[in-house]
Amino acid sequence: MDLLSIKDPSFLKNLSIKELESLSKDIRHFLIEKLSKTGGHIGPNLGVVELTIALHKCFNSPTDKILWDVGHQSYVHKILTGRACQFDTLRKYKGLCGFPKMIESEHDVWETGHSSTSLSAAMGMAVARNLKGEKSHIVPVIGDGALTGGMALEALNHIGHEKEKMIVILNDNEMSIAPNVGAIHNVLGRLRTAGKYNKAKDELEMIIKKIPAFGNQLAGTAERIKDTFKYMLVPGMFFEELGFTYLGPVDGHNYEDLLENLAYAKKYDGPVLLHVLTKKGKGYRPAENDKIGAWHGTGPYKTETGDFVKSKTTAPAWSSLVSETVRRIAREDKRVVAITPAMPVGSKLEGFAKEFPDRMFDVGIAEQHAATFAAGLATQEMKPFLAIYSTFLQRAYDQVIHDICRQNLNVFIGIDRAGLVGADGETHQGVFDIAFLRSLPNLVLMMPKDENEGQHLVYTAMKYDDGPIAMRYPRGNGLGVAMDEKLHEIPIGSWDVLREGEDAAILTFGTTIPMALEAAEALEKQGTSVKVINCRFLKPLDIKMLKEIIGSNMPILTIEEAVLQGGFGSFIMESANDLGFHGARIERIGIPDKFIEHGNVDELLKEIDLTAEAVIAKVSKLARQKEKRA
């Protein structure tokens, strides 16, 4: 089928199962080819091809609301809603977003890049539907991983309590919720599936009678035994106790089963949970065989072999540098424990897990639990390292405040993917953490200029005993600098002068240091001498050096790849005021007051005028003002 000709999902209504299966093959081929060039979430999307098609065949989007939890598995949905022609631009600057996006299509009714939000949103939509007297179906699709999030469980409890009419699709792409316990499991797994409940009960009674020695005796109290087995073994009992009608498990790649059960679910007046078993990466062997999550989201790859197109840089990845330095320290310090909320691969903790399996904990998609778990460890004089993406740390903010900082517990938070992350876009840009962390008492916050300084700051963090400490580090690779063999501590709150100057000072850190040095060199050729400071400690500030700079009457420009509101530059201005320098000339460059969408990081920096050229213009203006005042 010509996928580029699809305008909306209505064409699915008249397709036979054979035609649907043919469409599935076409979509898989399309995704494998397109994503080999753009990269993206290939594994999750190959796993939901049949499920997505079945949903759009059974429901009438956008009147019926289909919500995708996390949203990274919405590519098939995008194809069926007329966006196949845009896939060459997937995750590129001004191109197709890798997550649902309302401005792209009326069929995208909920935007999300974080997990576990769909059920709460669906509850809101269902209540609004009722209040407006409408009759639409509300269909959130949530994965078994996202269901571990506390927010999802809170929503399940509320939906079940209110008996709200909706159809929750549990996309289980790893394994069944229930353990495999043989014949009884196989029979009970079909309980309530498309109305086969009575047949399953009869089969269960036959199995009970076959149990040697006392089978017939048990059969006399079969009803009680069957109920007992149901509570012990049927995966749906958890959901039934919450007030849902449970259907499943259903083969998520079998159209007959999917369509039959979706039709059955539509007849219920209350909440239904349809448990669908799918396989990540289905139809593409390298992705199907993935056991560690490497094919969850990828860069470009070779379709014939599945080999990833590797970066040409030889510098270490930041995530790897940090986790391997922690691993190195853990060999000498048995108190070191590593924690991740479902990102062991992304945060490069596989090596730590292999060497120290009893000291490595993946808690699932449960950022709040991860933070408080780390706090609990710290109360017992352990040294917890919490590796967490900046965008996901937002979800644990209360725990960082209440459980870690308030109790002044010695937790090391590794803030991965700090700054702009590029292709994943606005839901994943790590640009808010400075603003929401620097106001917290007791917390030390730092960011290295390169990977060598990075390993020393990790060592500093692991040797620090006076409370919580966090280090930001970006996505991608380091600069390729020489690495010291011996690790050493860096004094807390100390800055480093990278370049001397007299006419103006640039205060910056991390990824924007090369930009500052480039600008300073260009300004030197224009006759303006600029001092460049590596402000590696964002809190506490190097107050002594700050006093010297402002006291010398040098104007200051701060640069940060983070939001300006409440950020590092704001901290410098506040501190200057607190120190009595009310006439200090301080300008700021950073992320403006808006969400930054997806695209190449360099393109995004140019769009928001966070460039060396902008730095040159700002510093030149400040230097001229200094001359006039003189």
XYZ file of C-alpha atoms in Angstrom:
630
model
C 0.000 0.000 0.000
C 1.146 3.541 -0.710
C 1.510 4.855 2.838
C 2.164 8.379 1.583
C -1.395 8.531 0.240
C -2.984 7.978 3.665
C -4.888 11.048 4.861
C -6.749 9.675 7.885
C -7.571 6.279 9.464
C -11.073 5.962 7.991
C -9.850 3.676 5.178
C -9.195 0.943 7.757
C -12.918 0.353 8.360
C -13.358 -1.605 5.128
C -10.126 -3.630 5.174
C -10.166 -7.390 5.717
C -7.833 -9.091 8.161
C -5.679 -10.244 5.256
C -5.436 -6.658 4.023
C -4.620 -5.462 7.527
C -1.784 -7.985 7.739
C -0.438 -6.746 4.423
C -0.610 -3.167 5.700
C 1.330 -4.210 8.810
C 4.174 -5.534 6.638
C 4.238 -2.308 4.624
C 4.395 -0.167 7.749
C 7.192 -2.226 9.282
C 9.233 -2.011 6.083
C 8.614 1.747 5.962
C 9.692 2.269 9.584
C 12.814 0.131 9.283
C 13.932 2.040 6.176
C 13.094 5.556 7.371
C 14.465 5.209 10.892
C 17.717 3.739 9.604
C 18.443 7.266 8.356
C 16.858 9.478 11.006
C 17.145 7.314 14.110
C 14.300 7.132 16.575
C 12.307 4.739 18.743
C 12.333 1.771 16.389
C 11.754 -1.104 18.872
C 8.597 0.219 20.559
C 6.967 1.179 17.259
C 7.588 -2.136 15.517
C 5.910 -3.740 18.515
C 2.625 -1.821 18.263
C 1.889 -2.012 14.528
C -1.091 -4.371 14.767
C -2.333 -2.810 17.992
C -2.322 0.699 16.509
C -4.075 -0.418 13.330
C -6.691 -2.324 15.346
C -7.364 0.701 17.554
C -7.900 2.980 14.585
C -10.108 0.388 12.907
C -12.318 -0.053 15.998
C -12.488 3.559 17.137
C -13.206 6.866 15.416
C -10.276 9.184 16.095
C -10.256 12.058 16.946
C -13.843 11.871 18.270
C -12.700 8.847 20.232
C -9.570 9.829 22.154
C -6.512 7.575 21.824
C -3.745 8.591 24.244
C -0.209 7.226 23.953
C 1.658 6.954 27.233
C 5.242 8.257 26.909
C 4.402 8.811 23.247
C 7.545 7.349 21.725
C 5.466 4.497 20.234
C 3.182 6.820 18.235
C 4.953 6.541 14.844
C 2.405 4.064 13.457
C -0.362 6.364 14.687
C 1.320 9.231 12.811
C 1.433 7.186 9.608
C -2.264 6.266 9.870
C -3.199 9.895 10.479
C -1.554 11.220 7.322
C 2.032 12.042 8.277
C 4.027 9.346 6.458
C 5.227 11.953 3.947
C 7.009 13.816 6.773
C 9.086 10.915 8.113
C 12.251 12.063 6.354
C 12.173 14.985 8.815
C 11.496 12.896 11.938
C 13.132 14.464 15.024
C 14.902 17.029 12.833
C 14.804 20.818 13.195
C 11.317 22.089 12.260
C 10.410 18.520 11.254
C 8.098 15.781 12.511
C 8.179 15.388 16.297
C 9.092 12.000 17.747
C 6.214 12.293 20.226
C 2.513 13.202 19.850
C 2.112 16.878 19.011
C -1.232 18.674 18.945
C -0.165 21.233 16.347
C 0.727 18.387 13.963
C -2.650 16.669 13.957
C -6.109 16.725 15.508
C -5.572 13.023 16.190
C -2.823 13.848 18.722
C -5.070 14.545 21.713
C -2.388 14.313 24.406
C 1.265 15.372 24.332
C 3.770 13.492 26.433
C 7.404 12.496 26.565
C 7.321 11.316 30.180
C 5.698 8.082 31.270
C 2.660 7.272 33.390
C 0.587 10.366 32.516
C -1.993 8.883 30.146
C -4.396 7.467 32.724
C -4.746 10.714 34.649
C -5.262 12.635 31.422
C -7.778 10.049 30.238
C -9.717 10.433 33.479
C -9.908 14.170 32.884
C -11.135 13.658 29.338
C -13.712 11.086 30.449
C -15.163 13.385 33.102
C -15.271 16.268 30.610
C -17.052 14.003 28.108
C -19.701 13.144 30.684
C -20.229 16.726 31.784
C -20.691 17.774 28.161
C -23.105 14.922 27.466
C -20.927 13.312 24.795
C -20.608 9.601 23.972
C -17.001 9.189 22.809
C -14.609 6.426 23.889
C -11.473 7.288 25.849
C -8.613 4.868 25.125
C -5.265 5.355 26.909
C -2.449 3.004 25.822
C 0.077 2.380 28.587
C 3.071 0.034 28.709
C 3.902 -2.424 31.459
C 6.973 -0.329 32.297
C 4.983 2.911 32.582
C 2.508 1.138 34.832
C 5.241 0.964 37.500
C 5.017 4.752 37.832
C 3.188 5.861 40.954
C 1.089 8.357 39.037
C -0.377 5.562 36.900
C -1.361 3.604 40.001
C -2.954 6.690 41.530
C -5.009 7.160 38.375
C -6.055 3.491 38.268
C -7.340 3.830 41.815
C -9.357 6.950 40.955
C -10.767 5.568 37.695
C -11.846 2.341 39.377
C -13.402 4.198 42.296
C -15.446 6.461 40.019
C -16.342 3.563 37.682
C -15.520 5.869 34.781
C -16.184 4.473 31.307
C -12.915 4.031 29.418
C -10.824 1.300 27.825
C -7.265 1.092 29.141
C -4.895 -0.810 26.840
C -2.031 -2.391 28.788
C 0.697 -2.927 26.203
C 2.813 -5.636 27.831
C 5.894 -6.004 25.661
C 8.190 -7.858 28.025
C 6.340 -10.680 29.702
C 2.986 -11.503 31.225
C 2.234 -9.980 34.615
C 1.599 -13.451 36.064
C 4.389 -16.034 36.410
C 4.176 -19.058 34.167
C 2.815 -21.909 36.282
C 1.853 -24.462 33.626
C -1.619 -25.680 32.690
C -3.499 -23.757 35.358
C -1.781 -20.552 34.289
C -2.652 -21.149 30.643
C -6.326 -21.685 31.435
C -6.665 -18.845 33.907
C -4.870 -16.537 31.492
C -7.950 -16.806 29.291
C -10.398 -15.850 32.040
C -12.750 -13.098 30.864
C -11.116 -13.027 27.418
C -13.919 -12.236 24.981
C -16.566 -13.794 27.233
C -14.885 -17.225 27.579
C -15.080 -17.116 31.365
C -17.442 -20.097 31.820
C -15.439 -22.277 29.432
C -12.274 -21.478 31.360
C -13.950 -22.385 34.656
C -14.978 -25.767 33.236
C -11.434 -26.447 32.013
C -10.066 -25.474 35.413
C -12.381 -27.933 37.158
C -11.177 -30.719 34.835
C -7.576 -29.894 35.704
C -8.342 -29.964 39.417
C -9.924 -33.429 39.095
C -6.737 -34.743 37.457
C -4.603 -33.853 40.464
C -3.458 -37.235 41.914
C -4.897 -38.586 45.162
C -7.178 -35.722 46.139
C -8.436 -34.217 42.889
C -12.019 -35.468 43.253
C -12.144 -34.259 46.830
C -11.065 -30.772 45.732
C -13.669 -30.795 42.974
C -16.383 -30.900 45.636
C -15.417 -27.387 46.658
C -14.452 -26.294 43.159
C -16.013 -22.857 43.335
C -13.996 -21.887 46.408
C -10.813 -23.396 44.970
C -11.309 -21.629 41.660
C -11.716 -18.292 43.419
C -8.561 -18.972 45.426
C -6.570 -19.833 42.322
C -7.910 -16.737 40.583
C -6.621 -14.461 43.316
C -3.266 -16.227 43.364
C -2.613 -16.605 39.685
C -4.828 -14.534 37.403
C -3.059 -11.326 36.386
C -6.368 -9.505 36.105
C -7.321 -9.880 39.746
C -5.265 -6.837 40.705
C -7.178 -4.705 38.220
C -10.538 -6.283 39.081
C -10.011 -5.354 42.725
C -9.436 -1.772 41.587
C -12.806 -1.791 39.848
C -11.818 -2.677 36.269
C -13.169 -5.407 34.047
C -10.060 -7.284 32.976
C -9.739 -8.810 29.484
C -6.706 -10.781 28.438
C -3.978 -11.546 27.936
C -4.492 -11.073 24.184
C -1.966 -11.665 21.387
C -1.160 -8.142 20.264
C -0.081 -9.339 16.828
C -3.241 -11.317 16.074
C -5.945 -9.213 14.425
C -8.768 -11.641 15.148
C -8.025 -11.592 18.890
C -7.458 -7.852 18.990
C -10.596 -6.890 17.075
C -12.790 -9.365 18.955
C -11.649 -8.114 22.348
C -11.788 -4.432 21.435
C -15.368 -4.906 20.235
C -16.166 -6.743 23.467
C -14.558 -3.980 25.563
C -16.657 -1.285 23.868
C -19.830 -2.878 25.252
C -18.909 -2.274 28.898
C -20.261 0.770 30.683
C -17.434 1.058 33.214
C -13.643 0.896 33.111
C -12.075 -1.974 31.152
C -8.432 -3.013 31.056
C -7.386 -4.963 27.966
C -4.078 -6.727 28.539
C -2.244 -7.009 25.202
C 0.986 -8.968 24.750
C 3.324 -7.534 22.116
C 6.967 -7.981 21.159
C 9.290 -5.013 20.913
C 11.063 -4.821 17.595
C 8.757 -7.349 15.905
C 9.593 -7.869 12.244
C 13.229 -6.778 12.457
C 15.535 -9.430 13.860
C 18.203 -7.165 15.447
C 15.498 -5.306 17.374
C 13.591 -8.493 18.234
C 16.721 -10.069 19.721
C 17.539 -7.019 21.835
C 17.677 -8.002 25.515
C 19.110 -4.824 27.042
C 17.144 -2.002 25.402
C 19.697 -0.926 22.807
C 16.950 -0.862 20.153
C 14.491 1.122 22.255
C 15.755 4.333 20.718
C 18.642 4.525 18.292
C 20.596 6.730 15.964
C 21.000 5.758 12.298
C 21.774 2.101 11.511
C 22.424 -0.218 8.563
C 19.204 -2.025 7.675
C 20.950 -5.124 6.275
C 23.045 -5.893 9.356
C 21.535 -3.825 12.142
C 24.923 -2.267 12.838
C 24.668 1.218 14.318
C 26.334 4.088 12.484
C 28.949 5.020 15.063
C 30.165 8.487 15.897
C 33.626 9.340 14.586
C 34.712 10.823 17.908
C 37.033 8.840 20.153
C 36.158 10.884 23.240
C 34.223 9.019 25.947
C 30.472 9.463 26.264
C 29.645 11.611 29.269
C 27.299 9.024 30.754
C 30.000 6.388 30.451
C 32.691 8.638 31.926
C 30.619 9.359 35.014
C 29.359 5.817 35.636
C 32.776 4.264 35.027
C 34.413 6.724 37.419
C 31.844 5.793 40.064
C 32.563 2.138 39.300
C 36.281 2.760 39.747
C 35.670 4.367 43.147
C 33.290 1.547 44.145
C 36.173 -0.907 43.938
C 37.787 0.893 46.869
C 34.644 1.915 48.735
C 32.090 -0.814 49.462
C 29.545 1.784 50.577
C 28.981 2.943 46.977
C 25.586 1.973 45.564
C 24.245 2.925 42.105
C 20.565 3.642 41.429
C 18.715 4.305 38.176
C 15.017 4.802 37.397
C 14.788 2.451 34.378
C 17.777 3.896 32.491
C 20.690 1.484 33.061
C 21.616 1.550 29.370
C 21.143 5.277 28.819
C 23.181 6.107 31.913
C 25.806 3.476 30.974
C 25.573 1.506 34.202
C 25.827 -1.950 32.612
C 29.477 -2.279 33.652
C 28.726 -1.300 37.242
C 25.833 -3.772 37.341
C 28.008 -6.592 36.023
C 30.813 -5.980 38.505
C 28.645 -5.102 41.509
C 25.250 -6.767 40.965
C 24.363 -6.515 44.653
C 25.070 -2.769 44.679
C 23.173 -1.806 41.511
C 19.433 -1.076 41.607
C 17.157 -0.339 38.660
C 13.910 0.685 40.367
C 11.866 1.010 37.169
C 10.040 4.136 36.074
C 9.808 5.419 39.627
C 11.884 8.563 39.967
C 10.311 9.602 43.258
C 11.053 6.231 44.823
C 14.602 6.321 43.427
C 15.340 9.610 45.200
C 13.914 8.573 48.569
C 15.489 5.113 48.272
C 18.834 6.894 47.868
C 18.031 9.034 50.902
C 17.283 5.933 52.968
C 20.622 4.425 51.983
C 22.381 7.635 52.977
C 20.919 7.508 56.492
C 22.841 4.264 56.947
C 26.165 5.799 55.889
C 26.114 4.297 52.404
C 27.247 6.372 49.402
C 24.357 6.332 46.914
C 24.894 7.517 43.344
C 21.557 8.388 41.713
C 21.982 8.538 37.917
C 18.981 10.360 36.499
C 18.238 12.415 33.387
C 17.646 16.107 34.056
C 14.180 15.919 32.512
C 13.250 12.989 34.778
C 14.724 14.591 37.896
C 11.857 17.088 37.609
C 9.528 14.269 38.626
C 11.372 13.693 41.895
C 11.556 17.329 42.952
C 9.578 16.944 46.171
C 11.753 14.008 47.234
C 14.953 15.965 46.518
C 13.658 18.819 48.670
C 11.887 16.948 51.434
C 13.840 13.700 51.767
C 17.379 14.517 50.588
C 18.135 18.217 51.074
C 15.962 18.879 54.126
C 17.623 16.013 55.972
C 21.016 17.027 54.557
C 21.725 13.488 53.381
C 24.866 12.574 51.507
C 23.414 11.569 48.132
C 25.332 12.102 44.880
C 22.909 12.972 42.076
C 24.308 12.524 38.585
C 22.188 14.811 36.388
C 22.510 13.193 32.966
C 21.447 14.905 29.695
C 21.785 18.376 31.226
C 21.301 21.157 28.681
C 19.800 20.837 25.224
C 19.419 17.227 24.093
C 18.311 17.835 20.506
C 16.134 15.288 18.728
C 13.912 14.282 21.661
C 12.749 17.869 21.925
C 10.924 19.975 24.461
C 9.859 17.145 26.797
C 13.484 16.090 27.241
C 15.535 19.304 27.148
C 17.490 19.382 30.420
C 17.378 23.136 30.896
C 15.400 23.643 34.104
C 17.461 21.860 36.758
C 19.706 24.789 37.728
C 16.675 26.990 38.343
C 14.818 24.438 40.433
C 17.842 23.153 42.364
C 19.919 26.204 43.233
C 17.324 27.491 45.714
C 17.587 24.331 47.836
C 19.517 24.611 51.119
C 22.453 22.223 51.708
C 22.836 21.237 48.017
C 26.126 21.571 46.135
C 25.677 21.883 42.349
C 28.486 21.635 39.801
C 29.243 21.089 36.108
C 32.654 20.290 34.562
C 34.240 21.987 31.559
C 35.529 18.711 30.062
C 35.764 15.006 30.790
C 39.025 15.251 32.708
C 37.615 17.793 35.111
C 34.455 15.668 35.097
C 36.180 12.604 36.547
C 37.747 14.740 39.270
C 34.376 16.276 40.173
C 32.871 12.772 40.386
C 35.687 11.844 42.758
C 35.027 15.068 44.698
C 31.350 14.160 44.983
C 32.065 10.648 46.209
C 34.522 11.948 48.830
C 32.149 14.690 49.973
C 30.458 13.876 53.301
C 28.632 17.068 54.272
C 25.303 16.610 52.485
C 23.741 16.286 49.027
C 25.839 17.032 45.964
C 24.869 17.001 42.286
C 26.792 17.148 39.031
C 25.286 18.090 35.679
C 26.700 16.544 32.513
C 25.493 16.762 28.911
C 24.313 14.242 26.372
C 26.929 13.025 23.913
C 30.699 12.806 24.110
C 33.460 14.735 25.780
C 35.992 16.973 24.058
C 38.739 14.379 23.701
C 41.100 15.973 26.238
C 43.947 14.139 27.962
C 42.849 12.259 31.068
C 44.738 12.240 34.372
C 45.389 8.771 35.739
C 45.145 9.776 39.380
C 41.898 11.259 40.661
C 41.904 14.212 43.042
C 39.400 16.381 44.870
C 38.531 19.885 43.656
C 37.798 22.401 46.437
C 34.050 22.926 46.817
C 32.955 26.323 45.496
C 36.164 27.040 43.562
C 36.197 28.585 40.076
C 39.026 28.457 37.540
C 40.366 31.302 35.367
C 40.755 29.972 31.830
C 41.827 33.240 30.227
C 42.959 36.544 31.712
C 41.489 39.856 30.596
C 40.818 43.409 31.749
C 37.932 44.872 29.755
C 35.167 42.408 30.583
C 34.579 39.022 32.197
C 32.616 36.027 30.955
C 31.267 33.699 33.640
C 30.193 30.346 32.255
C 30.460 26.584 32.708
C 30.140 23.214 30.986
C 29.154 23.087 27.323
C 29.277 26.857 26.751
C 32.943 27.257 27.702
C 34.216 26.584 24.138
C 31.781 29.250 22.905
C 33.116 31.743 25.454
C 36.754 31.037 24.568
C 36.036 31.368 20.857
C 34.365 34.719 21.447
C 37.166 35.917 23.710
C 39.770 35.094 21.085
C 37.841 36.993 18.427
C 37.387 39.969 20.761
C 41.121 39.998 21.526
C 41.781 40.563 17.817
C 39.358 43.481 17.948
C 41.242 45.023 20.867
C 38.982 43.894 23.714
C 40.622 41.891 26.503
C 38.199 39.388 28.051
C 38.607 37.298 31.163
C 36.931 33.851 30.933
C 35.985 32.028 34.133
C 35.082 28.355 34.414
C 32.325 28.582 37.061
C 32.279 24.833 37.637
C 30.525 25.263 40.980
C 27.087 26.756 40.369
C 26.348 26.542 44.068
C 28.098 27.588 46.187
C 29.574 30.353 44.078
C 33.216 31.366 44.355
C 32.337 34.539 46.265
C 35.973 35.607 46.656
C 36.582 35.570 42.895
C 33.205 37.177 42.183
C 34.052 40.048 44.537
C 37.401 40.563 42.818
C 35.821 40.681 39.357
C 33.042 43.094 40.280
C 35.382 45.126 42.466
C 37.717 45.697 39.511
C 34.837 47.416 37.720
C 34.732 44.828 34.930
C 31.347 44.307 33.280
C 30.153 40.702 33.353
C 28.425 38.476 30.840
C 27.028 35.159 32.074
C 26.376 32.326 29.603
C 24.318 29.218 30.347
C 22.715 26.461 28.313
C 19.794 26.564 30.707
C 16.792 28.775 31.399
C 17.573 32.351 32.345
C 14.675 32.672 34.801
C 16.098 31.695 38.172
C 19.261 30.343 36.575
C 22.989 30.879 37.038
C 23.003 34.431 35.668
C 20.182 35.376 38.014
C 22.219 33.937 40.889
C 25.181 36.138 39.933
C 22.966 39.251 39.839
C 21.373 38.389 43.189
C 24.773 37.746 44.736
C 26.193 41.038 43.425
C 23.258 42.832 44.995
C 23.668 40.953 48.278
C 27.379 41.847 48.325
C 26.524 45.554 47.973
C 27.579 45.985 44.341
C 24.350 47.695 43.296
C 25.897 49.337 40.236
C 27.453 46.177 38.814
C 26.965 45.783 35.038
C 25.822 42.232 34.417
C 24.264 40.853 31.231
C 22.962 37.305 30.681
C 22.705 34.921 27.735
C 20.781 31.649 28.018
C 17.539 29.867 27.220
C 14.630 32.323 26.877
C 11.235 31.916 28.512
C 9.855 29.271 26.159
C 10.013 25.538 25.553
C 12.669 24.567 23.008
C 11.507 22.067 20.393
C 13.456 19.279 18.688
C 16.348 19.615 16.283
C 20.121 19.577 16.028
C 21.602 21.315 19.078
C 23.642 23.759 16.981
C 20.492 24.742 15.073
C 18.608 25.247 18.309
C 21.398 27.379 19.790
C 21.376 29.550 16.700
C 17.589 29.930 16.872
C 17.739 31.285 20.431
C 20.839 33.402 19.718
C 23.072 31.457 22.075
C 26.184 31.665 19.877
C 29.729 32.999 19.853
C 28.559 35.842 17.601
C 25.949 36.859 20.154
C 28.587 36.734 22.892
C 30.907 38.964 20.877
C 28.143 41.508 20.334
C 27.149 41.546 24.020
C 30.708 41.852 25.347
C 31.593 44.554 22.804
C 28.623 46.596 23.989
C 29.575 46.120 27.647
C 33.189 47.116 26.953
C 32.088 50.314 25.156
C 29.854 51.214 28.096
C 32.820 50.736 30.427
C 34.920 53.135 28.340
C 32.184 55.789 28.414
C 31.894 55.539 32.184
C 35.651 55.802 32.544
